[in-house]
């Protein structure tokens, strides 16, 4: 089925509505079955790639670009900077600065814009992937979901962890008192965090962390739950 293609839902809808999806030269719906040897083609226009992108560019700060490809960037996000604005008029988020730095860049012969693929907390620093067009978002989303792109975190936690490595398997739910917070709650969503101890300094331990699941604030919630808050 064509619904299994690496297209974001918005792009699939666009191809369907504007009848730009062709199988062996004839227009088809996204529910069509394909067979070996079939030729599938589609077309996208410049306006398709900029539609829905509305981050105001801000040139006040230049972020460090670790790597740039035709369809995406790897950006060094500093601690204290939020990923995206929470209102249309905000301009102090990472995506506002990246949007300004992408001005004049081309992606697949179309103007490049900043599209968020994943996020890390405001207080967390690290590498984030920023897509340059909505088609790349769908492909990168699939690679993250299938663990083809692996993310590793480093965190200082309070106290001395006795074991060299371990896993935290505790469900996480929204705090009923504060919807912006998360708590351990067995009625919540499954969450698994794996950690390896690197070293301890003055009763604080540096750990390398990988996530089996990606719940909001998962690392913070899990280490607080075992008595070793970040």
Short mmCIF file of N, CA and C in Angstrom, two decimals, residues 29-95:
data_model
loop_
_atom_site.label_atom_id
_atom_site.label_comp_id
_atom_site.label_asym_id
_atom_site.label_seq_id
_atom_site.Cartn_x
_atom_site.Cartn_y
_atom_site.Cartn_z
N UNK A 29 -4.93 6.66 -6.16
CA UNK A 29 -5.06 7.06 -4.75
C UNK A 29 -3.92 6.44 -3.93
N UNK A 30 -3.72 6.93 -2.70
CA UNK A 30 -2.64 6.40 -1.87
C UNK A 30 -2.96 5.01 -1.34
N UNK A 31 -4.16 4.51 -1.54
CA UNK A 31 -4.52 3.16 -1.09
C UNK A 31 -4.24 2.10 -2.15
N UNK A 32 -3.69 2.50 -3.28
CA UNK A 32 -3.44 1.58 -4.40
C UNK A 32 -2.36 0.56 -4.05
N UNK A 33 -2.54 -0.67 -4.54
CA UNK A 33 -1.53 -1.71 -4.38
C UNK A 33 -0.51 -1.60 -5.51
N UNK A 34 0.77 -1.81 -5.17
CA UNK A 34 1.81 -1.79 -6.20
C UNK A 34 2.41 -3.18 -6.33
N UNK A 35 2.99 -3.45 -7.50
CA UNK A 35 3.59 -4.76 -7.79
C UNK A 35 5.03 -4.58 -8.24
N UNK A 36 5.84 -5.63 -8.13
CA UNK A 36 7.22 -5.55 -8.62
C UNK A 36 7.26 -5.11 -10.09
N UNK A 37 8.12 -4.18 -10.39
CA UNK A 37 8.23 -3.71 -11.77
C UNK A 37 7.41 -2.47 -12.06
N UNK A 38 6.48 -2.11 -11.16
CA UNK A 38 5.68 -0.90 -11.37
C UNK A 38 6.57 0.34 -11.24
N UNK A 39 6.19 1.40 -11.96
CA UNK A 39 6.92 2.66 -11.87
C UNK A 39 6.04 3.68 -11.16
N UNK A 40 6.50 4.12 -10.01
CA UNK A 40 5.77 5.10 -9.20
C UNK A 40 6.46 6.45 -9.31
N UNK A 41 5.71 7.49 -9.60
CA UNK A 41 6.29 8.83 -9.71
C UNK A 41 5.37 9.85 -9.04
N UNK A 42 5.97 10.95 -8.59
CA UNK A 42 5.19 12.03 -7.99
C UNK A 42 5.93 13.33 -8.22
N UNK A 43 5.24 14.44 -8.06
CA UNK A 43 5.87 15.75 -8.23
C UNK A 43 5.49 16.67 -7.09
N UNK A 44 6.45 17.50 -6.69
CA UNK A 44 6.23 18.49 -5.65
C UNK A 44 6.71 19.84 -6.17
N UNK A 45 6.07 20.91 -5.70
CA UNK A 45 6.43 22.24 -6.14
C UNK A 45 7.03 23.04 -4.98
N UNK A 46 7.67 24.14 -5.31
CA UNK A 46 8.31 24.99 -4.29
C UNK A 46 7.32 25.38 -3.19
N UNK A 47 6.10 25.73 -3.58
CA UNK A 47 5.10 26.15 -2.59
C UNK A 47 4.74 25.02 -1.63
N UNK A 48 4.86 23.77 -2.07
CA UNK A 48 4.55 22.64 -1.21
C UNK A 48 5.52 22.55 -0.04
N UNK A 49 6.79 22.87 -0.28
CA UNK A 49 7.82 22.72 0.73
C UNK A 49 7.79 23.85 1.75
N UNK A 50 7.28 24.99 1.40
CA UNK A 50 7.25 26.12 2.34
C UNK A 50 5.91 26.21 3.07
N UNK A 51 4.92 25.47 2.61
CA UNK A 51 3.59 25.54 3.22
C UNK A 51 3.63 25.03 4.66
N UNK A 52 3.07 25.78 5.57
CA UNK A 52 2.99 25.37 6.96
C UNK A 52 4.20 25.74 7.79
N UNK A 53 5.25 26.27 7.15
CA UNK A 53 6.46 26.67 7.87
C UNK A 53 6.31 28.14 8.24
N UNK A 54 6.28 28.46 9.52
CA UNK A 54 5.99 29.84 9.91
C UNK A 54 6.88 30.34 11.04
N UNK A 55 8.13 29.82 11.15
CA UNK A 55 9.03 30.31 12.18
C UNK A 55 9.67 31.62 11.72
N UNK A 56 9.52 32.66 12.51
CA UNK A 56 10.10 33.95 12.16
C UNK A 56 11.62 33.87 12.26
N UNK A 57 12.35 34.26 11.23
CA UNK A 57 13.82 34.19 11.29
C UNK A 57 14.39 35.23 12.25
N UNK A 58 15.45 34.84 12.96
CA UNK A 58 16.11 35.74 13.89
C UNK A 58 17.62 35.63 13.66
N UNK A 59 18.24 36.74 13.25
CA UNK A 59 19.67 36.76 12.95
C UNK A 59 20.53 37.18 14.13
N UNK A 60 19.94 37.33 15.31
CA UNK A 60 20.69 37.83 16.46
C UNK A 60 21.73 36.84 16.99
N UNK A 61 21.57 35.59 16.63
CA UNK A 61 22.49 34.57 17.16
C UNK A 61 22.77 33.52 16.09
N UNK A 62 24.05 33.15 15.95
CA UNK A 62 24.43 32.12 15.00
C UNK A 62 24.70 30.82 15.76
N UNK A 63 24.02 29.77 15.36
CA UNK A 63 24.22 28.47 16.00
C UNK A 63 25.28 27.67 15.25
N UNK A 64 25.92 26.75 15.97
CA UNK A 64 26.97 25.94 15.35
C UNK A 64 26.35 24.79 14.57
N UNK A 65 26.62 24.75 13.27
CA UNK A 65 26.14 23.67 12.42
C UNK A 65 27.22 22.60 12.37
N UNK A 66 26.93 21.42 12.89
CA UNK A 66 27.91 20.34 12.95
C UNK A 66 28.04 19.63 11.61
N UNK A 67 26.95 19.54 10.88
CA UNK A 67 26.97 18.89 9.57
C UNK A 67 25.76 19.38 8.78
N UNK A 68 25.94 19.54 7.48
CA UNK A 68 24.82 19.95 6.63
C UNK A 68 24.76 19.07 5.40
N UNK A 69 23.59 18.50 5.15
CA UNK A 69 23.33 17.70 3.95
C UNK A 69 22.26 18.41 3.13
N UNK A 70 21.90 17.81 2.01
CA UNK A 70 20.94 18.45 1.13
C UNK A 70 19.58 18.63 1.80
N UNK A 71 19.21 17.68 2.65
CA UNK A 71 17.85 17.69 3.21
C UNK A 71 17.78 17.92 4.72
N UNK A 72 18.93 18.00 5.41
CA UNK A 72 18.86 18.19 6.86
C UNK A 72 20.15 18.78 7.40
N UNK A 73 20.06 19.27 8.64
CA UNK A 73 21.20 19.82 9.37
C UNK A 73 21.34 19.10 10.71
N UNK A 74 22.57 19.04 11.21
CA UNK A 74 22.82 18.65 12.60
C UNK A 74 23.28 19.91 13.32
N UNK A 75 22.51 20.33 14.31
CA UNK A 75 22.74 21.60 14.99
C UNK A 75 23.11 21.36 16.45
N UNK A 76 24.09 22.12 16.94
CA UNK A 76 24.51 22.06 18.33
C UNK A 76 23.60 22.97 19.15
N UNK A 77 22.66 22.38 19.89
CA UNK A 77 21.72 23.17 20.70
C UNK A 77 22.34 23.49 22.06
N UNK A 78 22.44 24.77 22.42
CA UNK A 78 22.98 25.12 23.74
C UNK A 78 21.92 24.93 24.84
N UNK A 79 22.38 24.70 26.05
CA UNK A 79 21.47 24.60 27.19
C UNK A 79 20.80 25.96 27.41
N UNK A 80 19.53 25.94 27.83
CA UNK A 80 18.80 27.17 28.10
C UNK A 80 18.03 27.70 26.92
N UNK A 81 18.12 27.05 25.78
CA UNK A 81 17.40 27.49 24.59
C UNK A 81 16.29 26.49 24.26
N UNK A 82 15.06 26.98 24.09
CA UNK A 82 13.97 26.08 23.74
C UNK A 82 14.02 25.74 22.25
N UNK A 83 13.42 24.64 21.90
CA UNK A 83 13.49 24.15 20.52
C UNK A 83 12.65 24.98 19.57
N UNK A 84 11.40 25.27 19.96
CA UNK A 84 10.48 25.96 19.04
C UNK A 84 9.69 27.03 19.78
N UNK A 85 9.23 28.06 19.08
CA UNK A 85 8.43 29.10 19.73
C UNK A 85 7.05 28.56 20.12
N UNK A 86 6.48 29.12 21.16
CA UNK A 86 5.16 28.70 21.61
C UNK A 86 4.04 29.61 21.11
N UNK A 87 4.41 30.67 20.42
CA UNK A 87 3.42 31.54 19.80
C UNK A 87 4.01 32.06 18.49
N UNK A 88 3.18 32.46 17.53
CA UNK A 88 3.68 32.90 16.22
C UNK A 88 4.64 34.07 16.27
N UNK A 89 4.56 34.91 17.32
CA UNK A 89 5.39 36.11 17.37
C UNK A 89 6.71 35.91 18.11
N UNK A 90 6.93 34.73 18.70
CA UNK A 90 8.18 34.48 19.41
C UNK A 90 9.33 34.28 18.44
N UNK A 91 10.52 34.75 18.83
CA UNK A 91 11.69 34.63 17.93
C UNK A 91 12.94 34.17 18.66
N UNK A 92 12.81 33.64 19.89
CA UNK A 92 14.00 33.31 20.67
C UNK A 92 14.23 31.81 20.79
N UNK A 93 13.71 31.02 19.86
CA UNK A 93 13.88 29.57 19.90
C UNK A 93 14.89 29.11 18.84
N UNK A 94 15.37 27.90 19.01
CA UNK A 94 16.36 27.35 18.07
C UNK A 94 15.88 27.40 16.63
N UNK A 95 14.62 27.06 16.40
CA UNK A 95 14.11 27.03 15.03
C UNK A 95 14.06 28.42 14.40
#
